[in-house]
Coordinates of C-alpha atoms in Angstrom, one line a residue:
Chain L
X94 CA 60.5 49.9 182.0
X95 CA 62.7 46.8 182.1
X96 CA 66.1 47.0 180.3
X97 CA 65.8 43.3 179.6
X98 CA 62.6 41.2 180.0
X99 CA 62.6 38.9 183.0
X100 CA 63.1 35.2 182.1
X101 CA 59.7 34.3 183.6
X102 CA 57.9 36.9 181.6
X103 CA 55.8 36.1 178.6
X104 CA 57.8 38.9 177.0
X105 CA 56.5 41.4 174.4
X106 CA 52.8 40.8 173.5
X107 CA 50.6 42.4 170.9
X108 CA 46.8 42.8 171.5
X109 CA 44.7 41.2 168.8
X110 CA 41.2 42.1 167.7
X111 CA 38.3 39.8 166.7
X112 CA 35.3 41.3 164.9
X113 CA 31.9 39.6 165.2
X114 CA 29.0 40.3 162.8
X115 CA 26.6 37.9 164.4
X116 CA 24.2 40.0 166.7
X117 CA 24.5 39.3 170.4
X118 CA 21.2 39.2 172.3
X119 CA 21.7 40.8 175.7
X120 CA 20.0 40.2 179.1
X121 CA 18.5 43.7 179.0
X122 CA 16.5 42.9 175.9
X123 CA 18.6 44.8 173.5
X124 CA 20.8 43.4 170.8
X125 CA 24.4 44.3 170.0
X126 CA 24.4 44.1 166.2
X127 CA 28.2 43.8 165.8
X128 CA 31.2 44.2 168.0
X129 CA 34.9 43.8 168.4
X130 CA 36.7 42.0 171.2
X131 CA 40.3 42.9 172.0
X132 CA 42.4 40.1 173.5
X133 CA 45.9 38.8 174.1
X134 CA 47.2 35.2 174.2
X135 CA 50.2 33.8 175.9
X136 CA 51.7 30.3 175.3
X137 CA 50.8 27.9 172.5
X138 CA 47.5 26.1 171.8
X139 CA 48.4 22.4 171.5
X140 CA 47.3 20.2 168.7
X141 CA 44.4 18.7 170.7
X142 CA 43.3 22.2 171.5
X143 CA 42.7 21.3 175.1
X144 CA 45.2 23.4 177.0
X145 CA 43.5 26.8 176.8
X146 CA 42.9 28.8 180.0
X147 CA 40.6 31.8 179.9
X148 CA 41.3 34.8 182.2
X149 CA 38.3 36.9 183.2
X150 CA 39.1 40.4 184.4
X151 CA 37.7 42.4 187.3
X152 CA 36.0 45.8 187.5
X153 CA 38.8 48.0 186.0
X154 CA 40.8 45.2 184.3
X155 CA 41.4 44.6 180.7
X156 CA 43.0 42.2 178.2
X157 CA 46.6 43.1 179.1
X158 CA 47.1 40.5 181.8
X159 CA 50.8 39.6 181.3
X160 CA 54.0 40.7 179.6
X161 CA 54.8 44.0 178.1
X162 CA 53.4 45.9 175.1
X163 CA 56.8 47.5 174.5
X164 CA 60.2 47.9 176.2
X165 CA 59.0 51.4 177.2
X166 CA 56.0 50.1 179.2
X167 CA 56.5 50.9 182.9
X168 CA 54.7 47.9 184.3
X169 CA 53.7 44.5 182.9
X170 CA 50.1 43.3 182.6
X171 CA 47.9 43.3 185.7
X172 CA 48.3 39.6 186.5
X173 CA 51.9 39.2 185.4
X174 CA 52.7 37.8 188.9
X175 CA 50.7 34.7 188.1
X176 CA 51.0 34.2 184.3
X177 CA 54.3 33.3 182.6
X178 CA 56.7 30.5 181.9
X179 CA 57.0 28.4 185.2
X180 CA 54.5 30.7 187.0
X181 CA 51.2 29.7 188.6
X182 CA 49.5 29.7 185.2
X183 CA 52.4 28.2 183.3
X184 CA 52.6 29.4 179.7
X185 CA 54.9 26.5 178.9
X186 CA 51.9 24.3 179.4
X187 CA 48.9 26.5 178.8
X188 CA 47.5 28.6 176.1
X189 CA 46.2 31.6 177.9
X190 CA 43.5 33.9 176.5
X191 CA 42.7 37.2 178.2
X192 CA 40.2 39.6 176.7
X193 CA 38.7 43.0 177.4
X194 CA 35.0 42.6 178.1
X195 CA 32.2 44.3 176.2
X196 CA 31.5 47.7 177.5
X197 CA 35.1 48.1 178.3
X198 CA 37.3 51.1 177.4
X199 CA 40.5 49.4 176.2
X200 CA 39.6 48.6 172.6
X201 CA 36.7 46.2 172.9
X202 CA 33.3 47.7 171.8
X203 CA 31.9 49.9 174.5
X204 CA 30.5 53.3 175.3
X205 CA 33.4 55.0 173.6
X206 CA 32.8 53.1 170.3
X207 CA 30.6 54.4 167.5
X208 CA 27.0 53.3 167.5
X209 CA 26.3 52.2 163.9
X210 CA 22.7 53.4 164.2
X211 CA 23.6 57.0 165.0
X212 CA 27.1 57.5 163.8
X213 CA 27.9 59.0 167.2
X214 CA 29.6 57.4 170.2
X215 CA 27.4 55.1 172.2
X216 CA 28.0 57.0 175.4
X217 CA 25.3 56.3 178.0
X218 CA 23.2 54.5 175.3
X219 CA 25.5 51.5 175.4
X220 CA 23.5 48.7 176.8
X221 CA 24.0 47.7 180.4
X222 CA 26.0 44.4 180.3
X223 CA 25.6 41.5 182.5
X224 CA 28.1 38.7 183.5
X225 CA 26.0 36.4 181.4
X226 CA 26.3 38.6 178.3
X227 CA 30.1 38.7 178.8
X228 CA 30.3 35.0 179.1
X229 CA 28.3 34.5 175.9
X230 CA 30.7 36.8 174.1
X231 CA 33.7 35.0 175.5
X232 CA 32.2 31.7 174.2
X233 CA 32.1 33.2 170.7
X234 CA 35.7 34.3 171.1
X235 CA 36.5 30.7 172.1
X236 CA 34.8 29.5 168.9
X237 CA 36.8 31.9 166.9
X238 CA 40.0 30.6 168.4
X239 CA 39.0 27.0 167.8
X240 CA 38.7 26.2 171.5
X241 CA 35.8 23.8 172.2
X242 CA 36.5 23.4 175.9
X243 CA 38.7 25.4 178.3
X244 CA 41.1 23.5 180.5
X245 CA 40.3 26.1 183.1
X246 CA 38.4 29.4 183.3
X247 CA 40.0 31.6 186.0
X248 CA 39.1 34.9 187.5
X249 CA 39.3 37.1 190.6
X250 CA 36.5 39.3 192.0
X251 CA 34.1 40.3 189.2
X252 CA 36.2 37.8 187.1
X253 CA 35.3 35.1 189.5
X254 CA 31.6 35.8 188.8
X255 CA 32.3 35.1 185.1
X256 CA 33.9 31.8 186.0
X257 CA 30.8 30.8 188.0
X258 CA 28.6 31.8 185.0
X259 CA 30.8 29.7 182.7
X260 CA 30.2 26.7 184.8
X261 CA 26.4 27.2 184.6
X262 CA 25.9 28.5 181.1
X263 CA 28.5 26.3 179.3
X264 CA 29.2 23.3 181.6
X265 CA 30.5 21.2 178.7
X266 CA 33.0 23.9 177.7
X267 CA 34.8 24.3 181.0
X268 CA 37.0 21.5 182.5
X269 CA 38.0 23.4 185.7
X270 CA 36.9 26.6 187.5
X271 CA 39.1 28.8 189.6
X272 CA 37.1 31.4 191.6
X273 CA 39.2 33.9 193.6
X274 CA 38.1 36.5 196.1
X275 CA 34.6 36.5 194.6
X276 CA 31.1 36.2 195.8
X277 CA 28.0 34.5 194.4
X278 CA 26.1 37.9 194.8
X279 CA 26.8 41.3 196.2
X280 CA 25.7 42.3 199.6
X281 CA 23.7 45.4 200.3
X282 CA 26.9 47.0 201.5
X283 CA 28.7 46.1 198.3
X284 CA 25.8 47.6 196.2
X285 CA 25.9 50.7 198.5
X286 CA 29.5 51.3 197.7
X287 CA 28.9 50.9 194.0
X288 CA 26.0 53.4 194.3
X289 CA 28.2 56.0 196.0
X290 CA 30.7 55.5 193.1
X291 CA 27.9 56.0 190.5
X292 CA 26.5 59.0 192.2
X293 CA 30.0 60.6 192.4
X294 CA 30.3 60.2 188.6
X295 CA 26.7 61.1 187.7
X296 CA 26.6 64.2 189.8
X297 CA 29.8 65.6 188.2
X298 CA 28.8 68.7 186.2
X299 CA 31.1 67.5 183.4
X300 CA 29.1 64.2 183.1
X301 CA 26.3 65.7 181.0
X302 CA 24.1 62.6 181.4
X303 CA 26.9 60.5 180.0
X304 CA 27.3 62.6 176.8
X305 CA 30.5 64.2 178.1
X306 CA 32.5 63.3 174.9
X307 CA 30.1 65.4 172.8
X308 CA 30.6 68.3 175.2
X309 CA 34.4 67.9 175.1
X310 CA 34.6 67.2 178.8
X311 CA 35.4 64.3 181.1
X312 CA 33.8 63.8 184.5
X313 CA 37.2 63.5 186.0
X314 CA 36.2 64.7 189.5
X315 CA 33.4 62.1 189.7
X316 CA 35.5 59.3 188.4
X317 CA 38.3 60.2 190.8
X318 CA 35.9 60.1 193.8
X319 CA 34.5 56.8 192.6
X320 CA 38.0 55.3 192.4
X321 CA 39.0 56.7 195.8
X322 CA 36.0 55.1 197.5
X323 CA 36.5 51.9 195.6
X324 CA 40.2 51.8 196.4
X325 CA 39.5 52.0 200.1
X326 CA 37.4 48.8 199.8
X327 CA 40.2 47.0 198.0
X328 CA 42.7 47.5 200.8
X329 CA 42.5 46.3 204.4
X330 CA 42.6 48.6 207.4
X331 CA 45.8 46.9 208.3
X332 CA 47.5 47.3 205.0
X333 CA 46.5 51.0 204.8
X334 CA 47.8 51.4 208.4
X335 CA 51.1 49.7 207.6
X336 CA 51.6 51.7 204.4
X337 CA 50.6 55.2 205.7
X338 CA 49.8 55.1 209.3
X339 CA 49.1 58.7 210.3
X340 CA 52.2 60.0 208.5
X341 CA 52.0 63.6 207.4
X342 CA 53.4 65.0 204.2
X343 CA 55.1 67.8 206.1
X344 CA 56.2 67.9 209.7
X345 CA 53.3 69.8 211.2
X346 CA 49.6 70.2 211.0
X347 CA 48.4 73.0 208.7
X348 CA 44.9 73.4 210.0
X349 CA 43.6 73.5 206.5
X350 CA 42.0 71.2 203.9
X351 CA 44.8 70.6 201.5
X352 CA 46.6 67.2 201.5
X353 CA 48.1 66.6 204.9
X354 CA 48.1 62.9 205.6
X355 CA 50.0 60.6 203.3
X356 CA 46.9 58.4 202.9
X357 CA 45.0 61.5 201.4
X358 CA 47.8 62.1 199.0
X359 CA 47.9 58.4 198.0
X360 CA 44.1 58.3 197.4
X361 CA 44.1 61.5 195.4
X362 CA 46.9 60.3 193.3
X363 CA 45.2 56.9 192.6
X364 CA 42.0 58.8 191.8
X365 CA 43.7 61.3 189.5
X366 CA 45.5 58.6 187.5
X367 CA 42.4 56.5 187.1
X368 CA 40.2 59.5 186.1
X369 CA 42.2 60.2 183.0
X370 CA 42.8 56.5 182.1
X371 CA 39.3 55.0 182.4
X372 CA 36.0 55.8 180.9
X373 CA 33.2 56.9 183.2
X374 CA 30.4 55.2 181.3
X375 CA 32.4 51.9 181.4
X376 CA 32.8 52.3 185.1
X377 CA 29.1 52.7 185.6
X378 CA 28.3 49.7 183.5
X379 CA 30.8 47.5 185.2
X380 CA 29.4 48.3 188.6
X381 CA 26.0 47.4 187.4
X382 CA 27.2 44.1 186.1
X383 CA 28.5 43.4 189.6
X384 CA 25.2 44.4 191.3
X385 CA 23.1 42.3 189.0
X386 CA 25.0 39.0 189.2
X387 CA 22.9 36.6 191.3
X388 CA 22.6 33.1 189.8
X389 CA 20.5 32.0 192.9
X390 CA 17.8 34.6 192.3
X391 CA 16.1 32.5 189.5
X392 CA 16.0 29.6 192.0
X393 CA 14.3 31.3 194.9
X394 CA 17.6 32.2 196.4
X395 CA 18.8 28.6 196.5
X396 CA 22.4 28.7 195.3
X397 CA 22.9 25.0 195.4
X398 CA 19.9 24.6 193.1
X399 CA 21.3 27.2 190.8
X400 CA 24.7 25.3 190.7
X401 CA 23.0 22.1 189.5
X402 CA 24.3 22.4 185.9
X403 CA 27.9 22.8 186.9
X404 CA 30.0 19.7 186.5
X405 CA 33.6 20.7 186.7
X406 CA 35.9 20.8 189.7
X407 CA 36.1 24.1 191.4
X408 CA 39.0 25.8 193.3
X409 CA 37.7 28.6 195.5
X410 CA 40.1 30.9 197.3
X411 CA 39.6 33.9 199.6
X412 CA 41.9 36.2 201.6
X413 CA 41.6 36.6 205.3
X414 CA 41.5 40.5 205.4
X415 CA 39.4 40.9 202.3
X416 CA 36.3 42.8 203.5
X417 CA 34.9 43.7 200.1
X418 CA 34.3 40.0 199.3
X419 CA 35.1 38.5 202.6
X420 CA 36.0 34.8 203.1
X421 CA 32.4 34.2 204.3
X422 CA 31.2 35.1 200.8
X423 CA 33.5 32.5 199.2
X424 CA 32.2 30.0 201.9
X425 CA 28.6 30.7 200.6
X426 CA 29.7 29.4 197.2
X427 CA 31.7 26.5 198.6
X428 CA 28.8 25.4 200.9
X429 CA 26.4 25.6 198.0
X430 CA 28.7 23.5 195.8
X431 CA 29.0 21.0 198.7
X432 CA 25.2 20.9 199.1
X433 CA 24.9 20.3 195.3
X434 CA 27.5 17.5 195.6
X435 CA 30.0 19.2 193.2
X436 CA 33.8 18.7 193.5
X437 CA 35.3 21.8 195.2
X438 CA 38.4 22.7 197.1
X439 CA 38.6 25.8 199.2
X440 CA 41.5 27.6 200.8
X441 CA 41.5 30.8 202.9
X442 CA 44.8 32.5 202.3
X443 CA 46.2 34.5 205.2
X444 CA 47.1 37.9 203.8
X445 CA 47.3 41.5 205.0
X446 CA 46.4 43.0 201.6
X447 CA 42.6 42.9 201.6
X448 CA 40.8 42.4 198.3
X449 CA 43.8 43.4 196.3
X450 CA 45.6 40.3 197.6
X451 CA 44.3 38.3 194.6
X452 CA 46.5 40.4 192.3
X453 CA 49.7 40.0 194.4
X454 CA 52.3 37.3 194.8
X455 CA 52.0 35.2 198.0
X456 CA 53.7 31.9 198.9
X457 CA 50.6 30.0 200.0
X458 CA 48.3 31.5 197.4
X459 CA 50.7 30.4 194.7
X460 CA 51.2 27.0 196.2
X461 CA 47.5 26.1 196.3
X462 CA 46.6 27.8 193.0
X463 CA 49.8 26.4 191.3
X464 CA 49.0 22.9 192.7
X465 CA 45.6 23.0 191.2
X466 CA 46.9 24.2 187.8
X467 CA 49.5 21.4 187.9
X468 CA 46.7 18.9 188.3
X469 CA 44.9 20.5 185.4
X470 CA 48.1 20.2 183.3
X471 CA 48.5 16.6 184.3
X472 CA 44.9 15.8 183.2
X473 CA 45.7 17.3 179.8
X474 CA 48.9 15.2 179.5
X475 CA 46.9 12.0 180.5
X476 CA 44.2 12.8 178.0
X477 CA 46.9 13.0 175.4
X478 CA 48.4 9.7 176.4
X479 CA 45.1 7.9 175.9
Chain O
X912 CA 49.6 3.8 202.6
X913 CA 49.7 4.1 206.4
X914 CA 48.5 0.8 208.0
X915 CA 45.4 2.4 209.7
X916 CA 44.4 4.1 206.5
X917 CA 44.7 0.7 204.7
X918 CA 42.4 -0.9 207.2
X919 CA 39.9 2.0 206.8
X920 CA 40.3 1.7 203.0
X921 CA 39.2 -1.9 203.2
X922 CA 36.2 -1.1 205.3
X923 CA 34.8 1.5 203.0
X924 CA 32.4 0.1 200.4
X925 CA 32.4 0.8 196.6
X926 CA 30.8 4.0 195.6
X927 CA 30.3 5.4 199.1
X928 CA 29.9 9.1 199.8
X929 CA 32.6 9.9 202.3
X930 CA 33.7 12.8 204.5
X931 CA 37.3 12.6 205.8
X932 CA 37.8 14.9 208.8
X933 CA 41.5 15.9 209.0
X934 CA 42.3 14.3 205.7
X935 CA 46.0 15.3 205.7
X936 CA 47.5 15.0 202.3
X937 CA 44.5 13.3 200.8
X938 CA 46.1 9.8 200.4
X939 CA 43.0 7.9 201.6
X940 CA 40.5 9.9 199.5
X941 CA 42.7 9.7 196.4
X942 CA 42.9 5.9 196.6
X943 CA 39.2 5.6 197.4
X944 CA 38.3 7.8 194.5
X945 CA 40.6 6.0 192.1
X946 CA 39.8 2.4 193.1
X947 CA 36.4 2.4 194.6
X948 CA 34.6 5.3 192.9
X949 CA 34.2 7.0 196.3
X950 CA 33.1 10.6 196.2
X951 CA 33.3 13.2 199.0
X952 CA 35.4 15.8 200.6
X953 CA 38.3 16.1 202.9
X954 CA 38.4 18.7 205.7
X955 CA 41.8 20.1 206.7
X956 CA 43.4 23.1 208.2
X957 CA 47.1 22.4 207.6
X958 CA 48.2 24.5 204.6
X959 CA 50.6 21.9 203.3
X960 CA 48.0 19.2 203.5
X961 CA 45.5 21.3 201.6
X962 CA 48.0 22.0 198.8
X963 CA 48.9 18.3 198.6
X964 CA 45.2 17.4 198.3
X965 CA 44.6 20.1 195.6
X966 CA 47.5 18.8 193.6
X967 CA 46.3 15.2 193.9
X968 CA 42.8 16.3 192.7
X969 CA 41.2 15.5 196.0
X970 CA 38.4 17.9 197.0
X971 CA 39.5 19.5 200.2
X972 CA 37.9 22.3 202.2
X973 CA 39.8 24.4 204.6
X974 CA 37.7 24.1 207.7
X975 CA 38.3 24.0 211.5
X976 CA 36.6 20.9 212.9
X977 CA 35.9 22.7 216.2
X978 CA 33.5 24.9 214.3
X979 CA 31.3 21.8 213.7
X980 CA 29.9 20.4 210.4
X981 CA 27.0 22.8 210.1
X982 CA 27.6 23.2 206.4
X983 CA 26.9 19.5 205.8
X984 CA 23.4 18.3 205.6
X985 CA 21.8 15.5 207.6
X986 CA 22.5 12.1 206.1
X987 CA 24.3 13.6 203.1
X988 CA 27.1 11.0 203.4
X989 CA 27.4 7.2 203.9
X990 CA 30.4 7.4 206.1
X991 CA 32.5 9.9 208.0
X992 CA 36.2 9.1 208.7
X993 CA 38.4 10.8 211.3
X994 CA 41.9 9.6 211.8
X995 CA 44.0 10.8 214.7
X996 CA 42.0 14.0 215.2
X997 CA 39.4 13.2 217.9
X998 CA 41.8 13.8 220.8
X999 CA 42.7 17.3 219.4
X1000 CA 39.1 18.6 219.4
X1001 CA 37.5 20.8 221.9
X1002 CA 34.5 18.6 222.3
X1003 CA 35.0 15.1 221.0
X1004 CA 31.6 14.0 222.2
X1005 CA 29.8 16.7 220.2
X1006 CA 31.9 15.9 217.1
X1007 CA 30.7 12.3 217.4
X1008 CA 27.1 13.5 217.4
X1009 CA 27.9 15.7 214.4
X1010 CA 29.5 12.9 212.5
X1011 CA 26.5 10.6 213.1
X1012 CA 24.2 13.4 212.0
X1013 CA 25.7 13.7 208.5
X1014 CA 26.2 10.0 208.1
X1015 CA 24.9 6.8 209.6
X1016 CA 28.3 5.4 210.2
X1017 CA 31.7 6.7 211.1
X1018 CA 35.3 5.4 211.5
X1019 CA 37.4 6.9 214.1
X1020 CA 41.0 6.3 215.1
X1021 CA 42.9 7.8 218.1
X1022 CA 45.9 7.1 220.3
X1023 CA 45.0 4.7 223.2
X1024 CA 46.2 6.5 226.3
X1025 CA 45.9 3.2 228.3
X1026 CA 48.6 1.5 226.1
X1027 CA 51.1 -0.2 228.3
X1028 CA 54.0 2.0 227.4
X1029 CA 51.9 5.1 228.2
X1030 CA 51.0 3.5 231.6
X1031 CA 54.6 2.8 232.2
X1032 CA 55.6 6.4 231.5
X1033 CA 53.0 7.8 233.9
X1034 CA 52.9 5.0 236.4
X1035 CA 56.5 4.2 237.0
X1036 CA 58.5 7.1 235.5
X1037 CA 56.0 9.7 236.6
X1038 CA 56.1 11.7 233.3
X1039 CA 53.5 12.4 230.7
X1040 CA 53.8 9.7 228.1
X1041 CA 55.7 10.4 224.9
X1042 CA 55.6 7.7 222.2
X1043 CA 55.3 7.1 218.5
X1044 CA 51.6 7.8 218.7
X1045 CA 51.9 10.7 221.2
X1046 CA 55.1 12.4 220.1
X1047 CA 54.5 15.8 221.7
X1048 CA 55.6 17.2 225.1
X1049 CA 52.8 18.0 227.5
X1050 CA 53.1 21.8 226.9
X1051 CA 52.9 21.8 223.1
X1052 CA 50.7 18.9 222.4
X1053 CA 47.6 19.5 220.3
X1054 CA 46.1 16.4 222.0
X1055 CA 43.9 18.0 224.6
X1056 CA 41.4 15.2 225.1
X1057 CA 43.3 11.9 225.5
X1058 CA 41.2 8.9 226.1
X1059 CA 41.5 5.1 226.3
X1060 CA 40.1 2.3 224.3
X1061 CA 37.7 1.6 227.2
X1062 CA 36.8 5.3 227.6
X1063 CA 35.7 5.6 224.0
X1064 CA 33.7 2.3 224.1
X1065 CA 31.9 3.7 227.2
X1066 CA 31.1 6.9 225.4
X1067 CA 29.6 4.9 222.6
X1068 CA 27.5 2.8 225.0
X1069 CA 26.3 6.0 226.8
X1070 CA 25.2 7.4 223.5
X1071 CA 23.5 4.2 222.6
X1072 CA 25.7 3.8 219.5
X1073 CA 26.4 0.5 217.8
X1074 CA 30.1 -0.5 217.6
X1075 CA 30.2 -2.7 214.5
X1076 CA 34.0 -3.1 214.4
X1077 CA 36.9 -2.3 216.6
X1078 CA 40.6 -2.9 216.3
X1079 CA 43.8 -1.8 217.8
X1080 CA 47.3 -1.8 216.5
X1081 CA 50.8 -1.0 217.7
X1082 CA 52.6 2.1 216.4
X1083 CA 52.8 0.5 213.0
X1084 CA 49.1 -0.6 213.3
X1085 CA 50.0 -4.2 213.1
X1086 CA 47.7 -6.4 215.1
X1087 CA 48.9 -9.3 217.2
X1088 CA 47.5 -11.8 219.7
X1089 CA 48.2 -9.5 222.6
X1090 CA 46.2 -6.7 221.1
X1091 CA 43.3 -9.0 220.5
X1092 CA 43.3 -10.3 224.0
X1093 CA 43.9 -7.1 225.9
X1094 CA 43.2 -4.2 223.5
X1095 CA 43.1 -1.5 226.2
X1096 CA 46.6 -2.6 227.4
X1097 CA 48.4 -3.6 224.3
X1098 CA 46.8 -1.4 221.6
X1099 CA 48.6 1.8 220.8
X1100 CA 46.1 3.0 218.3
X1101 CA 42.4 2.4 218.5
X1102 CA 40.1 2.1 215.5
X1103 CA 36.4 2.1 216.0
X1104 CA 33.6 1.7 213.4
X1105 CA 30.5 3.1 214.9
X1106 CA 26.9 3.6 213.7
X1107 CA 23.8 5.1 215.1
X1108 CA 21.6 3.1 217.4
X1109 CA 18.0 2.5 216.6
X1110 CA 16.2 5.7 216.0
X1111 CA 14.3 6.8 219.1
X1112 CA 11.0 7.1 217.3
X1113 CA 8.9 4.7 219.3

């Protein structure tokens, strides 16, 4: 909790809600009859309405990307390091929109919402969402906010997939794309980790086929395990080693199975916190959206062909020790964009922090990312001068 | 703009697709894009150069030239430019092949080791040359494959390449009568414009 808000913070923010009555056709064949999207905005939309930046969140993210909900909030939004006055995404220049995606568990319509057809919670009946479905719903939110074209759409990890999808589905509505620590499709290993997470959740006796709310339970053990496995993939071997090494909680070995090593304690703590704060059905759904994303599939695996509709400049960034979506995966995207003749810049940021690096401050990361956003801002100013 | 870049700028035609290997801060590509509708990419490994390019709106890809150009397709470009990087590569000859695989023509600049001041350093003083174009000491220089104007010409001849233009300049890349008469002696920087020979199909 800050006593006073930092000068480069967007300050106190209040989530807003947009209700949509127009049914949304989904990739799975089902239709969402009506839904709510929860979102936050930072900065001001200019008169020309051309300074909007959309933030797309990752697996366990949400709409609260920057600032504080109250003076009692312990930590600011998840991307506060990069969004604020004078920061990488400068809210003195940009109008930033950040939403919670459909299927989420932070206020947007999802498995915890009431299914109007049954009067019960959707639970496991909530349709499996795809990145394409999310982007379609985001476009409707843009319509609602009076944004015809985003100055930039920005996202890391699963958020980066949404950015790619924007450039393909709505090329006329995105002026610049920033894809960070992402991949154009999951590898078998990525899907395997997701499957372990899903099995952990689904095999928890408290899961009840996804109807745990009706049973008055929560599959906390499963969700905890899922998060522990996921968390390992977010960190690098180096960063775990540097943080915990082989440190013990007490001075000696106990020859038992309670927590002994600090890394065990850390993972259990992370898992425990997550298991009470996140919804299991949402976690399952988000991992599926990751698994399914593969724009090249419809083009016989030719990613360059799939990228043909894109017509905005891309900035692609990866992190040297990210082994979840390693630099090679970003290179796949960059090489395909080059083959397709699209404008793209690529930087591989040296960082010890693994996949999590995209969330953290870093001098070079901010220099490249900030440089790109400065150019985006300059283009807006020039458009205004004409 | 640096004098050698200005010369290259003049050589590159309107609307060309260009790859700039070791593009630095993107000055050349920015000017070409702005004035001549040139499209393409810069390759760079220096973090500050990459940031400068990104801020200018020049497409730049972080890529080590020693790893080749395998991510670029045959004949995908009209021209490949490489200024002051050839001598720092592990295999300059193979890079020349790569450049002329992705484009029919390339423009290359490098420090001429046979420049009279360099000869003087080595021949009379007995030390490795240090000059405006070769500012490093022998132990920390990135320039691991120094060559002369004549050496490069010979390499092009051996490979059956066509040299369509060549020029030399002093440190400020200004030409004079001495450099025109004895380029290998009086040229500090060499600039070659090279294209593929006739295809060996017959």
